[in-house]
């Protein structure tokens, strides 16, 4: 194709930025993604996801609380006997514990019955938390990859010849070449020598693995799903490699039509190339920053919900913090060789900002103000306090010297501290999850306790709810 160019650079210039590779979400992660992103507002999606999860596990929670309430009432009715045992075995903790266990057994008290549902709930939490954590990092990485797409699309606007449309673009001044020496064949399990890399349609790649695959896996033994996954992975690697190997010569005459520059014709080629590089990069940086602003993952005062609500954290962090923050989604920490690409794409977001059609866009912004962290700590303290009050008799009489009550007082402090630590280390989305979960737990605790108080009050009015009766009932069940 001849462009009838008068002044074309003898040197090449490179602008392309590669996207980061992301692992696929598991089925739990995909459900979380569908739910949260389907809502439209990330913060609201996290709240709804938490409410659904808590509602699913609510029957276990209700069962556990009813068992604990019954046992608390039994322990209260056993108080005279247990206080007598405390005095009798004041100097023998082991014997006191043994006698208390015998007394509890006689009266049908079983801590395991109340704890089992809590254990099941905890297991569910850990499974879902792992998927939620991976999804949050996946979403964070996807936001960045969308910025990379926008950055590269901005560069592509200035490519002179559109091979897809077979036309010369008026806004173009870059002549595209594929430098195949920049592609490392050893990193892609395909025989690239058999492929015409220059003619491939990167938006519709369809590589026949039977013809080009050079890896160690036996394709005949792979299931269709696994084979399709391998094909998609290799095509993504090939596309990224080709994009990174694209270089450009510059049509300086065409550039002057797009960007008139004083004394440009008097400059040496190196100076001209620097002017072109600056022009293209400035517009690409703005395009990636605009994409981020138009699709921000903010919620209320938190600028980026995938990072902690913390003024010590930036809305868009440095490369090291970003790499660590998405390691679960990528499978490893990003290589330091990628840092210059990350810095380029996020340039205006990490620095002083820029002017666009809507005015000044601030950069280098803090991500939050500790609000969600303080709320998480305060609400957990309140939940622990209510829980301690409801188990007062069991805490005081659980040990001969009352050490159990002292331990629970320590838990009143330690649990909020642990929640605060997690809120500080994990994302604002996780803090929002914990706050919603705690508020849900507080409301259901008050409702359940009130309902049980009314129920047991009626039972007492109709003949009483006492340890002896409860124990006999449970002993009959065990005999059956």
XYZ file of C-alpha atoms in Angstrom:
480
model
C 0.000 0.000 0.000
C 1.499 3.345 -1.056
C 0.674 6.455 0.969
C 2.605 9.005 -1.138
C 4.423 10.208 1.972
C 6.990 12.982 1.846
C 8.588 12.861 5.270
C 8.624 9.545 7.106
C 10.816 8.739 10.113
C 13.685 6.322 9.680
C 13.294 5.109 13.276
C 10.514 3.196 14.966
C 8.488 4.187 18.010
C 6.491 1.917 20.355
C 3.366 2.800 22.324
C 1.546 -0.464 23.059
C 0.806 -1.537 26.647
C -0.025 -5.158 27.509
C -2.961 -6.126 29.682
C -2.317 -8.218 32.781
C -3.319 -11.875 32.739
C -6.173 -12.819 35.060
C -7.238 -16.213 36.394
C -10.842 -17.272 35.888
C -13.218 -16.993 38.840
C -14.592 -20.187 40.360
C -18.339 -20.821 40.398
C -18.817 -19.015 43.726
C -16.830 -16.054 42.436
C -18.944 -15.922 39.274
C -22.148 -15.853 41.350
C -20.716 -13.022 43.462
C -19.667 -11.165 40.296
C -23.102 -11.608 38.697
C -24.870 -10.406 41.830
C -22.683 -7.404 42.698
C -22.161 -6.122 39.158
C -25.785 -6.802 38.263
C -26.929 -4.271 40.872
C -24.947 -1.523 39.150
C -23.600 0.224 42.260
C -20.746 -1.827 43.697
C -21.296 -0.787 47.326
C -25.010 -1.573 47.187
C -24.193 -4.867 45.478
C -21.853 -5.821 48.340
C -24.590 -5.011 50.878
C -27.203 -7.082 49.016
C -24.740 -9.974 48.635
C -24.078 -9.891 52.407
C -27.787 -9.815 53.254
C -28.463 -12.816 51.001
C -25.570 -14.781 52.518
C -26.688 -13.975 56.079
C -30.267 -14.934 55.239
C -29.115 -18.280 53.830
C -27.250 -19.053 57.065
C -29.981 -17.552 59.291
C -31.670 -20.906 60.124
C -28.363 -22.176 61.537
C -27.959 -18.958 63.501
C -31.507 -19.135 64.877
C -31.053 -22.775 65.910
C -27.768 -21.966 67.643
C -29.220 -18.967 69.506
C -32.273 -20.915 70.666
C -30.035 -23.681 72.008
C -27.814 -21.125 73.745
C -30.804 -19.341 75.246
C -32.266 -22.592 76.589
C -28.928 -23.563 78.050
C -28.517 -20.107 79.553
C -31.868 -20.493 81.313
C -30.871 -23.952 82.523
C -27.545 -22.590 83.781
C -29.432 -19.823 85.569
C -31.677 -22.354 87.315
C -28.575 -24.374 88.231
C -26.857 -21.346 89.751
C -27.390 -22.323 93.436
C -25.915 -25.782 92.797
C -22.966 -24.404 90.835
C -22.217 -21.720 93.455
C -22.181 -24.501 96.039
C -19.703 -26.436 93.871
C -17.539 -23.319 93.518
C -17.213 -23.079 97.299
C -16.733 -26.822 97.735
C -13.959 -27.094 95.111
C -12.476 -23.588 95.350
C -8.941 -25.014 95.359
C -9.442 -27.796 92.822
C -10.208 -26.481 89.321
C -10.053 -29.890 87.682
C -12.556 -31.456 90.069
C -14.843 -28.428 89.790
C -14.850 -28.717 86.003
C -15.620 -32.444 86.262
C -18.537 -31.870 88.659
C -19.922 -29.056 86.503
C -19.829 -31.339 83.440
C -21.670 -34.041 85.373
C -24.276 -31.531 86.535
C -24.720 -30.167 83.023
C -25.099 -33.678 81.638
C -27.756 -34.495 84.236
C -29.685 -31.384 83.208
C -29.335 -31.835 79.447
C -26.839 -29.030 78.792
C -24.693 -29.631 75.694
C -22.408 -26.872 74.428
C -21.679 -28.901 71.284
C -25.324 -28.686 70.183
C -25.130 -24.879 70.219
C -21.644 -24.701 68.667
C -22.154 -27.093 65.738
C -24.316 -24.688 63.666
C -21.773 -21.936 64.368
C -18.977 -24.171 63.051
C -20.938 -24.902 59.870
C -21.601 -21.161 59.418
C -17.897 -20.434 59.930
C -16.906 -22.978 57.264
C -19.365 -21.393 54.805
C -17.934 -17.979 55.646
C -14.358 -19.033 54.886
C -15.334 -20.557 51.538
C -17.331 -17.499 50.500
C -14.762 -15.056 51.903
C -12.028 -16.652 49.781
C -14.176 -16.299 46.649
C -15.185 -12.742 47.587
C -11.555 -11.735 48.154
C -10.541 -13.192 44.781
C -13.463 -11.469 43.054
C -12.560 -8.083 44.576
C -9.017 -8.451 43.216
C -10.374 -9.672 39.879
C -12.623 -6.601 39.644
C -9.696 -4.347 40.534
C -7.537 -5.936 37.829
C -10.366 -5.765 35.296
C -10.727 -2.025 35.929
C -7.048 -1.615 35.119
C -7.290 -3.780 31.982
C -10.182 -1.623 30.756
C -7.907 1.393 31.168
C -5.235 -0.399 29.114
C -7.788 -1.045 26.356
C -8.683 2.636 26.321
C -5.007 3.650 26.304
C -4.282 1.413 23.298
C -7.462 2.529 21.545
C -6.290 6.137 21.864
C -2.969 5.213 20.257
C -4.797 3.349 17.497
C -6.696 6.526 16.544
C -3.435 7.874 15.141
C -2.568 4.808 13.054
C -2.669 6.029 9.465
C -3.972 2.947 7.703
C -7.000 1.004 8.964
C -6.513 -2.605 7.802
C -9.994 -3.639 8.927
C -11.730 -0.877 6.949
C -9.042 -0.733 4.235
C -8.939 3.064 4.456
C -6.489 5.842 5.277
C -7.588 7.770 8.405
C -7.531 11.567 8.393
C -6.422 11.603 12.028
C -3.594 9.137 11.355
C 0.149 9.693 11.174
C 1.583 6.413 12.542
C 2.653 3.680 10.106
C 2.211 0.334 11.799
C 4.719 -2.526 11.528
C 4.970 -5.859 13.271
C 8.468 -6.515 14.590
C 8.387 -10.297 14.948
C 11.815 -10.294 16.616
C 10.100 -8.811 19.688
C 7.936 -11.933 20.100
C 9.454 -14.598 22.344
C 8.405 -17.912 20.749
C 9.524 -19.885 23.809
C 6.787 -18.311 25.972
C 3.874 -19.413 23.769
C 3.152 -23.096 23.073
C 2.385 -22.457 19.400
C 4.474 -22.911 16.257
C 4.513 -19.247 15.232
C 6.651 -19.974 12.174
C 3.574 -21.571 10.528
C 1.353 -18.561 11.232
C 1.141 -15.380 9.180
C 1.189 -13.075 12.199
C 0.736 -9.885 10.171
C -2.561 -10.955 8.645
C -4.207 -12.301 11.833
C -7.433 -10.623 12.930
C -6.680 -10.104 16.622
C -10.314 -9.451 17.506
C -11.410 -12.798 16.041
C -8.531 -15.202 16.612
C -9.310 -18.844 15.882
C -6.159 -20.949 16.195
C -6.374 -24.648 15.276
C -4.491 -26.372 18.123
C -4.163 -29.578 16.112
C -2.036 -27.689 13.577
C -0.074 -25.249 15.715
C 0.082 -26.503 19.342
C 3.607 -27.371 20.564
C 2.979 -27.886 24.278
C 3.369 -31.043 26.347
C -0.343 -31.816 26.879
C -1.945 -34.595 24.840
C -4.822 -32.856 23.050
C -6.598 -36.145 22.322
C -6.910 -36.867 26.046
C -8.214 -33.422 26.991
C -11.907 -32.947 27.620
C -13.663 -30.380 25.433
C -13.939 -27.834 28.255
C -10.251 -28.132 29.148
C -9.228 -27.956 25.494
C -11.352 -24.837 24.951
C -9.765 -23.225 28.003
C -6.268 -24.026 26.706
C -7.164 -22.599 23.282
C -8.515 -19.377 24.772
C -5.425 -18.984 26.960
C -3.004 -19.455 24.045
C -4.966 -17.062 21.834
C -4.867 -14.435 24.593
C -1.090 -14.917 24.956
C -0.607 -14.623 21.197
C -2.727 -11.482 20.956
C -0.799 -9.829 23.799
C 2.533 -10.783 22.189
C 1.535 -9.343 18.801
C 0.237 -6.129 20.341
C 3.464 -5.648 22.276
C 5.475 -6.214 19.067
C 3.692 -3.488 17.114
C 5.975 -0.560 16.311
C 5.404 2.551 14.245
C 7.165 4.879 11.867
C 5.873 8.450 11.821
C 4.559 10.388 8.845
C 5.649 13.845 9.983
C 3.606 15.663 7.316
C 0.437 13.885 8.438
C 1.323 14.638 12.080
C 1.504 18.389 11.384
C -2.042 18.261 9.984
C -3.272 16.717 13.222
C -1.042 18.688 15.598
C 0.443 21.906 14.144
C 3.759 22.550 15.900
C 5.975 25.641 15.637
C 9.435 25.145 14.102
C 8.706 21.445 13.629
C 10.349 21.297 10.185
C 13.573 22.724 11.639
C 13.881 19.973 14.232
C 16.092 16.918 13.949
C 14.321 13.573 13.669
C 15.002 12.661 17.305
C 13.320 15.909 18.410
C 10.384 15.325 16.087
C 9.952 11.799 17.436
C 9.941 13.163 20.972
C 7.187 15.674 20.076
C 5.110 12.888 18.512
C 5.708 10.564 21.453
C 4.615 13.248 23.930
C 1.472 14.077 21.933
C 0.343 10.454 21.612
C 1.158 9.574 25.218
C -0.591 12.632 26.642
C -3.801 11.766 24.826
C -3.546 8.070 25.734
C -2.950 8.925 29.402
C -5.993 11.163 29.420
C -8.082 8.486 27.691
C -7.174 5.850 30.296
C -7.819 8.306 33.154
C -11.185 9.326 31.671
C -12.121 5.656 31.398
C -11.314 5.182 35.081
C -13.325 8.239 36.120
C -16.305 7.190 34.007
C -16.297 3.715 35.573
C -15.098 4.435 39.106
C -15.622 1.793 41.788
C -16.413 4.417 44.417
C -19.004 4.316 47.179
C -20.014 7.302 49.286
C -16.746 8.883 50.559
C -14.551 5.926 49.499
C -12.919 6.677 46.155
C -11.990 3.069 45.324
C -13.955 0.376 47.117
C -11.318 -2.262 46.298
C -8.797 -0.579 48.630
C -9.090 0.197 52.374
C -11.075 3.189 53.636
C -7.839 4.736 54.784
C -6.193 8.148 54.153
C -2.826 6.380 54.135
C -3.929 4.538 50.966
C -4.220 6.252 47.617
C -7.235 5.831 45.362
C -4.848 4.558 42.683
C -1.767 3.064 44.392
C 1.813 2.674 43.248
C 2.825 -0.391 41.253
C 4.038 -2.425 44.230
C 0.784 -1.994 46.182
C -1.314 -2.668 43.069
C 0.624 -5.846 42.289
C 0.130 -7.149 45.840
C -3.552 -6.181 45.815
C -4.390 -8.366 42.786
C -2.044 -11.326 43.435
C -4.934 -13.751 44.119
C -6.566 -12.868 40.791
C -3.341 -13.119 38.759
C -1.852 -16.102 40.594
C 1.364 -14.250 41.439
C 2.864 -10.834 42.013
C 3.447 -8.943 38.754
C 6.991 -8.816 37.431
C 8.768 -5.533 38.104
C 9.417 -5.188 34.353
C 5.733 -4.253 33.999
C 6.047 -1.248 36.345
C 6.752 1.273 33.563
C 3.591 0.173 31.717
C 1.478 0.518 34.866
C 2.958 3.936 35.610
C 2.165 5.058 32.059
C -1.492 3.953 32.091
C -2.178 5.403 35.578
C 0.009 8.481 35.142
C -2.593 11.219 35.670
C -4.418 9.314 38.407
C -1.279 8.949 40.526
C 0.019 12.474 39.901
C -1.397 15.989 39.937
C -4.346 15.315 37.604
C -5.341 17.018 34.370
C -7.905 19.242 32.663
C -10.616 17.761 30.491
C -13.856 19.011 28.931
C -15.565 18.854 32.338
C -12.877 20.813 34.150
C -10.078 19.856 36.527
C -9.694 16.152 37.346
C -7.844 15.650 40.610
C -5.115 13.022 40.880
C -3.184 11.423 43.727
C -6.288 11.343 45.950
C -6.501 9.565 49.301
C -8.928 6.670 49.333
C -10.904 7.277 52.534
C -11.007 8.518 56.111
C -11.162 5.439 58.439
C -14.971 5.749 58.676
C -15.793 2.147 57.725
C -12.967 0.870 59.928
C -14.290 2.764 62.973
C -17.833 1.556 62.262
C -16.648 -2.060 61.985
C -14.843 -1.822 65.344
C -17.734 -0.097 67.135
C -20.419 -2.472 65.867
C -18.361 -5.557 66.723
C -17.846 -4.192 70.260
C -21.615 -3.750 70.592
C -22.275 -7.276 69.297
C -19.742 -8.783 71.727
C -21.255 -6.811 74.613
C -24.775 -8.064 73.878
C -23.491 -11.627 73.493
C -21.711 -11.454 76.864
C -24.821 -10.138 78.613
C -26.919 -12.989 77.243
C -24.388 -15.564 78.518
C -23.745 -13.958 81.901
C -24.491 -17.010 84.053
C -22.484 -19.418 81.892
C -19.515 -17.035 81.885
C -19.511 -16.492 85.641
C -20.010 -20.141 86.629
C -18.032 -21.837 83.872
C -14.865 -21.888 86.013
C -14.339 -22.120 89.756
C -12.514 -18.785 89.975
C -14.601 -16.887 87.432
C -11.751 -16.878 84.896
C -14.238 -17.557 82.098
C -15.869 -14.182 82.688
C -12.459 -12.504 82.572
C -11.617 -14.242 79.293
C -14.860 -13.020 77.778
C -14.007 -9.482 78.830
C -10.758 -9.867 76.923
C -12.758 -11.083 73.912
C -14.851 -7.929 74.221
C -11.649 -6.044 73.397
C -9.878 -8.514 71.114
C -12.677 -9.178 68.608
C -13.158 -5.483 67.717
C -9.362 -5.149 67.418
C -9.246 -8.139 65.033
C -12.101 -6.668 62.983
C -10.270 -3.348 62.878
C -7.102 -5.063 61.669
C -8.929 -6.857 58.845
C -10.692 -3.635 57.839
C -7.348 -1.851 57.744
C -5.647 -4.553 55.671
C -8.454 -5.560 53.334
C -10.643 -3.552 50.982
C -13.408 -1.126 51.874
C -15.754 -3.653 50.241
C -14.756 -6.190 52.908
C -15.301 -3.585 55.652
C -18.742 -2.923 54.194
C -19.414 -6.666 54.209
C -18.438 -6.950 57.894
C -20.494 -3.910 58.899
C -23.591 -5.181 57.074
C -23.084 -8.656 58.548
C -22.723 -7.280 62.085
C -25.782 -5.010 61.787
C -27.796 -7.947 60.430
C -26.567 -10.075 63.336
C -27.461 -7.411 65.911
C -30.990 -6.979 64.539
C -31.670 -10.718 64.328
C -30.182 -11.230 67.822
C -32.533 -8.652 69.336
C -35.538 -10.150 67.508
C -34.631 -13.755 68.375
C -33.906 -12.941 72.018
C -37.168 -11.020 72.345
C -39.158 -13.844 70.749
C -37.497 -16.429 73.005
C -38.069 -14.299 76.133
C -41.776 -14.128 75.309
C -41.910 -17.861 74.548
C -40.106 -18.938 77.707
C -42.106 -16.467 79.813
C -45.290 -18.194 78.621
C -43.786 -21.593 79.432
C -42.896 -20.444 82.940
C -46.392 -19.058 83.417
C -47.807 -22.454 82.401
C -45.746 -24.488 84.821
C -42.186 -23.289 84.524
C -39.125 -23.954 82.450
C -36.606 -25.536 84.820
C -33.408 -27.511 84.666
C -34.903 -30.704 85.994
C -37.675 -30.792 83.414
C -35.346 -29.847 80.565
C -32.807 -32.469 81.656
C -35.369 -35.217 81.925
C -36.681 -34.383 78.447
C -33.233 -34.541 76.923
C -32.338 -37.723 78.825
C -35.481 -39.399 77.444
C -34.408 -38.426 73.924
C -31.002 -39.985 74.455
C -32.555 -43.205 75.823
C -34.735 -43.520 72.740
